[in-house]
């Protein structure tokens, strides 16, 4: 199994937690880097301290050097929108383990300033040069950091809102924006329970207490949740989140109109695909009455397994991969313009090199074909294309080693921050933050 080498000692996840923490603590204070043993030579990692615990993390820009079936493997950034923002909007410091995010939206509001259009619209994406994360880009980043864009067969039936929330909060740990911990500004609703409703409400109020401060400048927070309904209210509209029945997020009629226009495709997919979920990310404030009002908003449609998709052909691709029990990483767009190509997914069960899967919807322009050809030509990994106006070609077969009982598909992944294999573990009692 893939363990970690600490100088002359290899430690795996069968080791006691205290023993592993001792090795991590020594590595954190030493000069020698631990190695992930997914390759014969090992891949350097680094150790960060999060709260009172030490975690082992992938070194920046080394995701492609890990074995494709390793939890630390990351497809080449240029195959998704990550390549545009990595190193500028997302800056990782391996000395202290802190990742600094540059956001293109504000977490404060002065006076009666009118909220900008929902993040992610075409004009916004053109304006953003990769130096800052849009609201949609922030959601995609946290989704990827949480491992929610990764899939392997043993995950079937294990993902719930409890799991999604748990790993989103873990993904936010160690992230800062303008010197402030992102976790303080992030609200993700707890799984609702009638028996625990009072406690859930009290924790929500406590977490949002800073929003109630009076003054010329009001603080805002980021909310991530699943949409239950978008409905009319007495003076506008509201988003009711699942697991949050008694705390709607209000939005103005103007913002609602812009939502309907900008995210028409996402709303149509959610409406037509029964087992899909519609997730939202917003900045919001809380007024003197305790009511939440949305300032900026973006939405993302995800499959029954919480994997994002952009159109029906994307969804068919995900369904085919899931039915065939394949291991893959879904590409996310971040700030990337809608007309820019990206890999739908990368097959991680094909060795020694994974395969990038591309889906071309019917009716695309020649310039789109040229852009895809350029992307494929500049990539070092093999490609597979489905032009959705034609029958789907046979997918590349999984390598024998990646599907055998001795492969990492059948092992527990060593403890590491945001390891997606942990999603398959049994859920325990939930805590708020």
XYZ file of C-alpha atoms in Angstrom, residues 88-249:
162
model
C -2.033 34.106 -8.592
C -5.505 33.878 -7.093
C -4.402 30.801 -5.130
C -1.037 31.121 -3.393
C 0.144 28.238 -1.218
C 2.870 28.766 1.384
C 4.602 25.497 2.227
C 6.426 27.063 5.180
C 3.304 27.589 7.277
C 0.789 25.519 5.284
C -1.462 28.548 4.723
C -3.093 29.168 1.342
C -3.935 32.773 0.493
C -6.943 33.378 -1.738
C -7.462 36.582 -3.684
C -11.196 37.094 -4.140
C -12.829 39.373 -6.688
C -15.883 39.914 -4.484
C -16.171 41.861 -1.269
C -16.923 40.532 2.203
C -18.119 43.922 3.387
C -20.724 46.437 2.319
C -20.631 50.190 2.748
C -23.882 52.144 2.858
C -26.507 51.251 0.273
C -24.093 50.107 -2.419
C -25.899 48.102 -5.085
C -24.798 44.496 -5.316
C -22.984 43.495 -8.511
C -24.344 40.939 -10.923
C -24.153 37.255 -9.969
C -20.548 36.074 -10.169
C -19.537 33.952 -13.130
C -21.338 35.769 -15.933
C -19.530 36.138 -19.239
C -18.527 39.777 -18.746
C -17.213 38.998 -15.267
C -15.130 36.109 -16.542
C -13.581 38.257 -19.280
C -12.786 40.987 -16.748
C -11.087 38.528 -14.414
C -7.524 37.799 -15.567
C -6.812 34.953 -13.178
C -5.479 37.240 -10.458
C -8.639 36.833 -8.380
C -11.241 34.133 -7.801
C -14.809 34.830 -8.817
C -17.614 33.555 -6.618
C -18.060 30.530 -8.887
C -14.295 30.035 -8.958
C -14.252 29.998 -5.155
C -16.965 27.327 -5.082
C -15.065 25.223 -7.616
C -11.839 25.597 -5.624
C -13.432 24.488 -2.351
C -15.229 21.638 -4.149
C -11.940 20.397 -5.581
C -10.043 20.850 -2.315
C -12.776 18.815 -0.610
C -12.277 15.983 -3.107
C -15.900 16.223 -4.247
C -14.923 16.252 -7.935
C -13.259 12.840 -7.526
C -14.953 9.475 -7.846
C -14.169 5.817 -7.484
C -16.596 2.884 -7.263
C -16.451 2.336 -3.492
C -17.888 5.825 -2.971
C -21.290 4.737 -4.297
C -24.017 5.467 -1.763
C -21.702 7.175 0.726
C -22.097 10.867 -0.115
C -24.675 12.878 1.781
C -24.968 16.520 2.771
C -23.247 15.614 6.035
C -20.212 14.379 4.070
C -20.283 17.313 1.636
C -20.405 19.819 4.497
C -17.700 18.079 6.496
C -15.197 18.152 3.666
C -16.060 21.675 2.519
C -15.267 22.919 6.024
C -12.047 20.914 6.034
C -11.184 22.405 2.648
C -11.604 25.918 4.066
C -9.188 25.198 6.929
C -5.804 26.817 6.422
C -7.170 29.239 3.802
C -7.065 33.003 4.323
C -8.251 36.051 2.397
C -6.972 39.519 3.254
C -5.382 38.028 6.364
C -8.642 36.609 7.716
C -9.302 32.859 8.031
C -11.807 31.829 5.377
C -13.579 29.513 7.817
C -14.743 32.459 9.915
C -16.539 33.904 6.904
C -17.983 30.622 5.620
C -21.372 29.227 6.588
C -22.440 25.747 5.461
C -25.736 24.559 7.012
C -25.636 21.559 9.325
C -27.667 18.488 8.424
C -31.105 19.226 9.822
C -32.512 17.181 12.659
C -35.759 17.999 14.430
C -34.338 16.685 17.692
C -31.306 18.987 17.415
C -33.070 21.968 15.833
C -32.573 24.305 18.805
C -28.855 23.575 19.042
C -28.400 23.980 15.282
C -30.097 27.385 15.417
C -27.973 28.527 18.352
C -24.752 27.541 16.578
C -25.856 29.337 13.416
C -26.614 32.538 15.331
C -23.270 32.370 17.139
C -21.359 31.828 13.896
C -23.066 34.827 12.286
C -22.780 37.108 15.315
C -20.167 39.346 13.655
C -22.667 40.248 10.920
C -24.895 42.008 13.442
C -22.306 44.709 14.243
C -23.575 48.200 13.467
C -21.581 50.851 11.616
C -21.079 52.328 8.174
C -19.360 49.175 6.932
C -21.251 45.917 7.356
C -19.552 42.546 7.283
C -20.671 39.885 4.845
C -20.231 36.118 4.919
C -20.113 33.367 2.308
C -22.881 30.758 2.329
C -22.716 27.428 0.505
C -25.805 25.255 0.483
C -28.210 23.152 -1.532
C -31.215 24.926 -2.984
C -34.554 23.487 -1.944
C -36.578 26.143 -3.725
C -36.369 29.637 -5.168
C -39.679 31.232 -4.320
C -41.474 34.546 -4.246
C -41.593 36.425 -0.986
C -43.782 39.359 -0.017
C -41.353 41.977 -1.353
C -39.053 39.989 -3.627
C -37.717 36.462 -3.712
C -35.984 34.020 -1.403
C -33.756 30.969 -1.575
C -34.708 28.239 0.854
C -31.775 25.920 1.499
C -32.201 22.264 2.333
C -31.385 21.568 5.986
C -32.209 25.206 6.754
C -36.016 25.412 6.730
C -36.370 28.392 9.073
C -33.672 30.720 7.722
C -34.312 31.799 4.101
C -31.867 33.938 2.132
